[in-house]
Coordinates of C-alpha atoms in Angstrom, one line a residue:
Chain A
M1 CA -47.7 3.5 -30.5
K2 CA -43.7 3.4 -31.7
N3 CA -43.8 6.5 -29.8
I4 CA -44.9 5.7 -26.6
K5 CA -42.5 2.5 -26.8
Q6 CA -39.4 4.8 -27.6
Y7 CA -40.1 7.0 -24.6
L8 CA -40.7 4.6 -22.8
L9 CA -37.4 2.6 -23.5
L10 CA -35.7 6.1 -22.9
F11 CA -37.6 6.7 -19.3
S12 CA -35.8 3.2 -17.9
L13 CA -32.6 3.7 -19.6
I14 CA -32.5 7.2 -17.3
L15 CA -33.4 5.6 -14.5
L16 CA -31.4 2.3 -15.2
S17 CA -28.3 5.0 -15.1
A18 CA -29.3 7.3 -12.2
G19 CA -29.8 3.7 -10.0
L20 CA -26.2 2.9 -11.5
R21 CA -24.6 6.0 -10.2
A22 CA -26.1 6.1 -7.3
Q23 CA -25.1 2.7 -6.5
E24 CA -21.1 3.8 -7.4
K25 CA -21.4 6.6 -5.1
A26 CA -22.7 4.8 -1.8
E27 CA -20.6 4.5 0.8
P28 CA -21.9 2.9 4.0
W29 CA -20.4 6.1 5.8
T30 CA -20.9 10.0 5.4
A31 CA -19.0 12.8 4.7
S32 CA -19.7 13.9 8.8
Q33 CA -18.3 10.4 10.1
L34 CA -14.9 10.9 8.4
M35 CA -12.6 12.2 11.6
P36 CA -9.1 14.0 10.1
T37 CA -6.4 12.9 10.8
S38 CA -5.2 16.1 13.1
E39 CA -8.3 16.1 14.8
L40 CA -7.6 12.6 16.2
A41 CA -4.0 13.2 16.7
A42 CA -5.5 16.3 18.8
L43 CA -7.1 14.0 20.9
I44 CA -4.5 11.9 21.5
N45 CA -2.0 14.8 22.7
D46 CA -4.8 16.2 24.7
P47 CA -4.5 14.7 28.0
A48 CA -8.0 16.0 29.4
A49 CA -9.7 14.7 26.1
K50 CA -12.1 12.1 27.1
K51 CA -10.5 9.6 24.4
P52 CA -12.3 7.5 22.0
L53 CA -12.0 3.7 21.3
I54 CA -9.6 3.6 18.1
I55 CA -9.7 0.7 16.0
N56 CA -7.3 -0.5 13.6
I57 CA -9.0 -2.6 11.0
G58 CA -5.9 -2.5 8.8
P59 CA -2.8 -4.1 8.2
Q60 CA -0.5 -3.0 11.6
A61 CA -2.0 -1.1 14.8
V62 CA 0.3 2.6 14.5
I63 CA -1.7 4.9 16.0
K64 CA -1.3 5.3 19.7
G65 CA -4.0 3.8 22.1
S66 CA -5.6 2.2 18.8
V67 CA -6.8 -2.1 19.7
D68 CA -5.5 -4.2 16.9
V69 CA -8.6 -6.4 15.5
G70 CA -6.5 -7.5 11.4
P71 CA -8.0 -6.3 8.1
G72 CA -11.8 -5.9 7.7
Q73 CA -11.8 -8.2 4.7
E74 CA -11.1 -11.2 6.9
K75 CA -14.5 -12.7 8.2
D76 CA -12.5 -13.5 11.7
N77 CA -11.7 -10.5 12.0
I78 CA -15.4 -9.3 11.6
K79 CA -16.1 -11.4 14.2
K80 CA -13.5 -9.8 16.3
L81 CA -15.1 -6.2 15.7
E82 CA -18.5 -7.7 16.5
K83 CA -17.1 -9.3 19.9
M84 CA -14.9 -6.1 20.8
L85 CA -17.7 -3.9 20.2
S86 CA -20.7 -6.0 22.1
K87 CA -18.5 -5.1 25.6
E88 CA -19.1 -1.2 24.8
D89 CA -21.5 1.8 24.7
K90 CA -23.1 2.6 21.6
N91 CA -23.0 6.0 22.3
R92 CA -19.2 6.2 22.7
E93 CA -17.5 7.6 20.3
V94 CA -15.3 4.8 18.1
V95 CA -12.8 5.5 15.2
L96 CA -12.6 2.6 12.8
Y97 CA -8.9 3.2 10.7
C98 CA -7.1 1.2 7.6
G99 CA -4.4 3.6 5.9
C100 CA -3.1 0.3 3.7
C101 CA -4.8 2.0 0.3
P102 CA -6.6 4.7 -0.8
F103 CA -10.1 4.3 0.3
D104 CA -11.2 3.3 -3.5
K105 CA -8.7 0.4 -2.9
C106 CA -9.0 -0.6 0.8
P107 CA -10.6 -4.0 1.0
N108 CA -11.0 -3.2 4.5
I109 CA -13.0 -0.1 5.7
R110 CA -16.3 -0.9 4.2
P111 CA -17.2 -4.6 5.5
A112 CA -16.2 -3.1 8.9
F113 CA -17.8 0.1 9.1
S114 CA -20.7 -1.5 7.7
L115 CA -20.9 -3.6 10.9
I116 CA -20.4 -0.7 13.3
K117 CA -23.6 1.3 11.8
E118 CA -25.3 -2.0 11.7
K119 CA -24.6 -2.5 15.8
G120 CA -26.1 1.1 16.4
F121 CA -23.1 2.9 17.5
T122 CA -24.0 6.8 17.2
K123 CA -21.1 8.3 17.3
A124 CA -19.1 6.0 14.5
K125 CA -16.3 7.6 12.7
L126 CA -13.5 6.1 9.9
L127 CA -10.5 8.2 9.9
D128 CA -9.7 9.7 6.8
V129 CA -6.6 8.5 5.5
P130 CA -6.7 9.7 1.9
K131 CA -3.4 8.4 1.4
N132 CA -2.1 5.6 3.3
I133 CA -0.9 5.3 7.5
K134 CA 2.8 6.1 6.3
T135 CA 2.1 9.6 4.4
N136 CA -1.1 10.8 6.7
W137 CA 0.1 9.5 10.1
I138 CA 3.4 8.5 10.4
D139 CA 5.3 11.0 8.7
P140 CA 3.8 14.1 10.1
G141 CA 4.8 12.8 13.5
Y142 CA 1.7 11.9 14.7
P143 CA 1.4 9.6 18.0
V144 CA 2.3 5.7 17.0
N145 CA 2.2 2.7 19.2
Chain B
M1 CA 31.5 39.8 0.4
R2 CA 32.6 38.2 -2.9
R3 CA 34.1 35.6 -1.1
L4 CA 30.9 35.6 1.6
I5 CA 28.6 34.8 -1.6
V6 CA 31.5 31.9 -2.9
V7 CA 30.7 30.2 0.6
F8 CA 26.9 30.6 0.7
A9 CA 26.5 28.8 -3.3
L10 CA 28.6 26.0 -2.0
F11 CA 26.6 25.5 1.3
I12 CA 23.6 25.7 -1.1
S13 CA 24.4 23.3 -3.7
A14 CA 26.3 20.8 -1.1
N15 CA 22.4 21.1 0.6
V16 CA 20.8 20.5 -3.0
I17 CA 23.2 17.2 -3.6
A18 CA 22.2 15.7 -0.7
Q19 CA 18.8 16.4 -0.2
E20 CA 19.0 14.9 -4.2
S21 CA 17.2 11.4 -4.4
Q22 CA 18.9 8.5 -4.7
I23 CA 16.2 6.2 -6.6
K24 CA 16.6 7.6 -10.0
I25 CA 17.8 6.0 -12.8
G26 CA 21.2 5.6 -13.2
R27 CA 21.8 5.5 -10.0
K28 CA 23.2 2.5 -8.5
A29 CA 20.7 0.6 -6.3
P30 CA 20.9 0.5 -2.8
E31 CA 21.8 -3.1 -1.0
I32 CA 19.3 -4.8 0.5
A33 CA 20.4 -7.3 2.3
L34 CA 17.4 -9.4 4.4
P35 CA 15.7 -12.6 5.6
S36 CA 13.8 -14.4 3.3
L37 CA 10.4 -16.7 4.4
T38 CA 13.1 -19.1 5.3
G39 CA 15.4 -17.3 7.3
D40 CA 17.4 -17.0 4.8
N41 CA 19.9 -13.9 4.5
I42 CA 19.2 -12.8 0.5
S43 CA 21.2 -9.4 -0.7
L44 CA 20.4 -7.9 -3.8
S45 CA 23.9 -7.2 -4.9
A46 CA 23.6 -11.5 -5.0
Q47 CA 21.8 -11.2 -7.9
K48 CA 24.5 -9.0 -9.9
G49 CA 24.5 -10.4 -14.2
K50 CA 20.9 -10.7 -13.9
V51 CA 18.4 -7.9 -14.9
V52 CA 16.3 -7.4 -11.6
L53 CA 13.1 -6.3 -10.7
V54 CA 13.0 -4.9 -7.3
D55 CA 9.8 -5.5 -6.5
F56 CA 8.2 -3.5 -3.5
W57 CA 5.1 -5.1 -1.9
A58 CA 3.4 -6.6 0.9
S59 CA 0.0 -8.9 1.4
W60 CA -1.9 -6.3 3.0
C61 CA -1.9 -4.4 -0.3
A62 CA -4.9 -4.9 -2.8
P63 CA -3.1 -3.5 -5.8
C64 CA -0.1 -5.1 -4.8
V65 CA -1.0 -8.9 -4.5
E66 CA -3.6 -8.1 -8.2
E67 CA 0.0 -7.4 -9.5
Q68 CA 1.1 -10.6 -8.8
P69 CA -0.3 -12.7 -11.3
E70 CA 1.3 -10.5 -14.0
L71 CA 4.9 -10.5 -12.5
R72 CA 4.0 -14.5 -12.7
K73 CA 3.6 -13.7 -16.1
L74 CA 7.2 -12.1 -16.5
Y75 CA 9.3 -14.8 -14.1
N76 CA 7.8 -17.6 -16.4
Q77 CA 8.8 -15.7 -19.6
F78 CA 12.3 -14.3 -18.7
N79 CA 13.1 -16.3 -16.1
K80 CA 14.3 -19.5 -18.9
S81 CA 15.7 -21.4 -15.8
G82 CA 15.3 -25.0 -17.8
N83 CA 17.3 -23.4 -20.3
N84 CA 20.3 -22.9 -17.3
T85 CA 19.5 -18.8 -18.8
K86 CA 18.4 -17.3 -15.5
N87 CA 19.6 -13.9 -16.3
F88 CA 15.6 -12.1 -15.1
E89 CA 15.3 -12.3 -11.7
I90 CA 12.6 -10.4 -8.9
F91 CA 13.4 -9.9 -5.5
G92 CA 10.4 -8.9 -3.9
V93 CA 10.8 -6.9 -1.2
S94 CA 7.3 -7.6 1.3
L95 CA 6.5 -4.7 3.9
D96 CA 4.5 -6.7 5.8
S97 CA 4.5 -7.1 9.8
K98 CA 2.8 -9.9 10.2
K99 CA 4.9 -13.7 8.5
P100 CA 1.7 -15.5 8.6
A101 CA -0.3 -12.6 6.1
W102 CA 2.9 -12.9 4.1
E103 CA 3.5 -16.6 3.7
K104 CA -0.2 -17.1 2.9
T105 CA 0.3 -15.1 0.2
V106 CA 3.4 -15.8 -0.7
R107 CA 1.6 -19.6 -1.2
K108 CA -1.8 -18.4 -2.5
Y109 CA -0.1 -16.5 -5.5
K110 CA 2.4 -19.2 -5.9
I111 CA 5.2 -16.5 -5.9
N112 CA 8.3 -18.8 -6.8
W113 CA 10.9 -15.3 -7.1
I114 CA 13.3 -14.4 -4.4
Q115 CA 10.8 -13.1 -1.2
V116 CA 12.4 -11.5 1.8
S117 CA 11.1 -8.7 4.3
D118 CA 12.2 -7.7 7.5
L119 CA 8.1 -7.7 9.1
K120 CA 8.7 -4.1 10.0
F121 CA 5.7 -2.6 7.7
W122 CA 6.2 1.2 6.9
T123 CA 9.0 1.4 9.1
S124 CA 10.8 -1.0 7.1
P125 CA 14.6 1.2 6.8
V126 CA 14.8 -0.8 3.2
A127 CA 11.2 1.5 2.7
K128 CA 12.6 4.5 4.1
T129 CA 16.2 4.2 1.6
Y130 CA 14.4 3.6 -1.1
E131 CA 12.0 6.6 -0.5
I132 CA 8.9 4.9 -0.9
E133 CA 5.3 6.8 -0.4
A134 CA 2.6 4.3 -2.0
L135 CA 2.5 0.5 -2.5
P136 CA 3.3 -1.1 -5.8
F137 CA 6.8 0.8 -6.2
N138 CA 9.6 -1.4 -8.4
V139 CA 12.7 -0.4 -9.8
L140 CA 14.3 -2.2 -12.6
L141 CA 18.6 -2.9 -12.2
D142 CA 20.3 -3.4 -15.2
K143 CA 22.9 -6.7 -15.0
K144 CA 25.5 -4.4 -13.2
G145 CA 22.7 -3.1 -10.9
T146 CA 21.9 0.3 -12.2
I147 CA 18.4 1.5 -11.6
V148 CA 17.1 1.6 -15.6
G149 CA 13.6 1.9 -14.9
V150 CA 11.1 3.7 -11.8
N151 CA 7.9 2.1 -11.5
L152 CA 7.2 0.7 -14.1
H153 CA 4.0 -1.3 -14.4
G154 CA 2.4 -3.3 -17.8
K155 CA 3.3 -3.4 -21.6
E156 CA 6.3 -0.9 -20.4
L157 CA 7.4 -3.3 -17.9
E158 CA 7.2 -5.8 -19.9
D159 CA 9.6 -4.2 -23.2
A160 CA 12.0 -2.7 -20.3
I161 CA 12.5 -6.3 -19.3
E162 CA 13.1 -7.2 -23.0
A163 CA 15.1 -4.5 -23.8
E164 CA 17.9 -4.8 -21.1
L165 CA 18.1 -9.0 -21.7
A166 CA 18.6 -8.2 -25.1
K167 CA 21.6 -5.9 -24.4

């Protein structure tokens, strides 16, 4: 009986730690939904390319042609984003970006990306900004507003 | 041929010197003169005679905002305005682009030290001069305005301020 209790305890601990690890890794986006900055810059620079809807959910709309919603951590801005998305075709490519900090410290991208997913946008992308918008967009000389 | 080599070596060394960082220990801190929230122009050089922490931050930078209570603690500890011995100052330079966001955060975190900004985000000339690649970033200056610390945080920063004030 004592052995069974010990096995049960061990099993529970394994389940708990697996659950915690899964929670740590869960992000609203998948790796394939991350768009490299070079890819977006090429789309903007190509006059023949079909342009995605580029939405800033960070401190400033730096990227050329992007629309400013403001930091995604603020509820009012999420409402603004929701209103903007309600007028769009769900099959249009939409690219969200912030760039205030690396992803693990960014307070804006998760609420905004969760909303876009919830609204059923089939081609939702998050701009892959590993460090910040200065290093990954302004410094390489990509197009700015 | 030898003369050509000497000229080439001089050219290379001149380029190396030109590219050398201005923001390092022992260098004079470049001047910053920017408007405060009330629109008054405040300069870094006017703080000469005090140990100064130049704190580069922004209201949109979560790690910078998290650091503000810690800075307030240091400010209260070392800026002894009650004894008229204001030997320590924090010179906060915000890389914000929107004044309301900057103002709101200053009020929320009761930031009562110097605050300036040109509201130019990453295109601020100050960010370029101070070679800032990411926030938060800071430099600690001695009483003569010479850089004595770069990007110090926590206990390391506290000890460095204390050591400079003791000089």
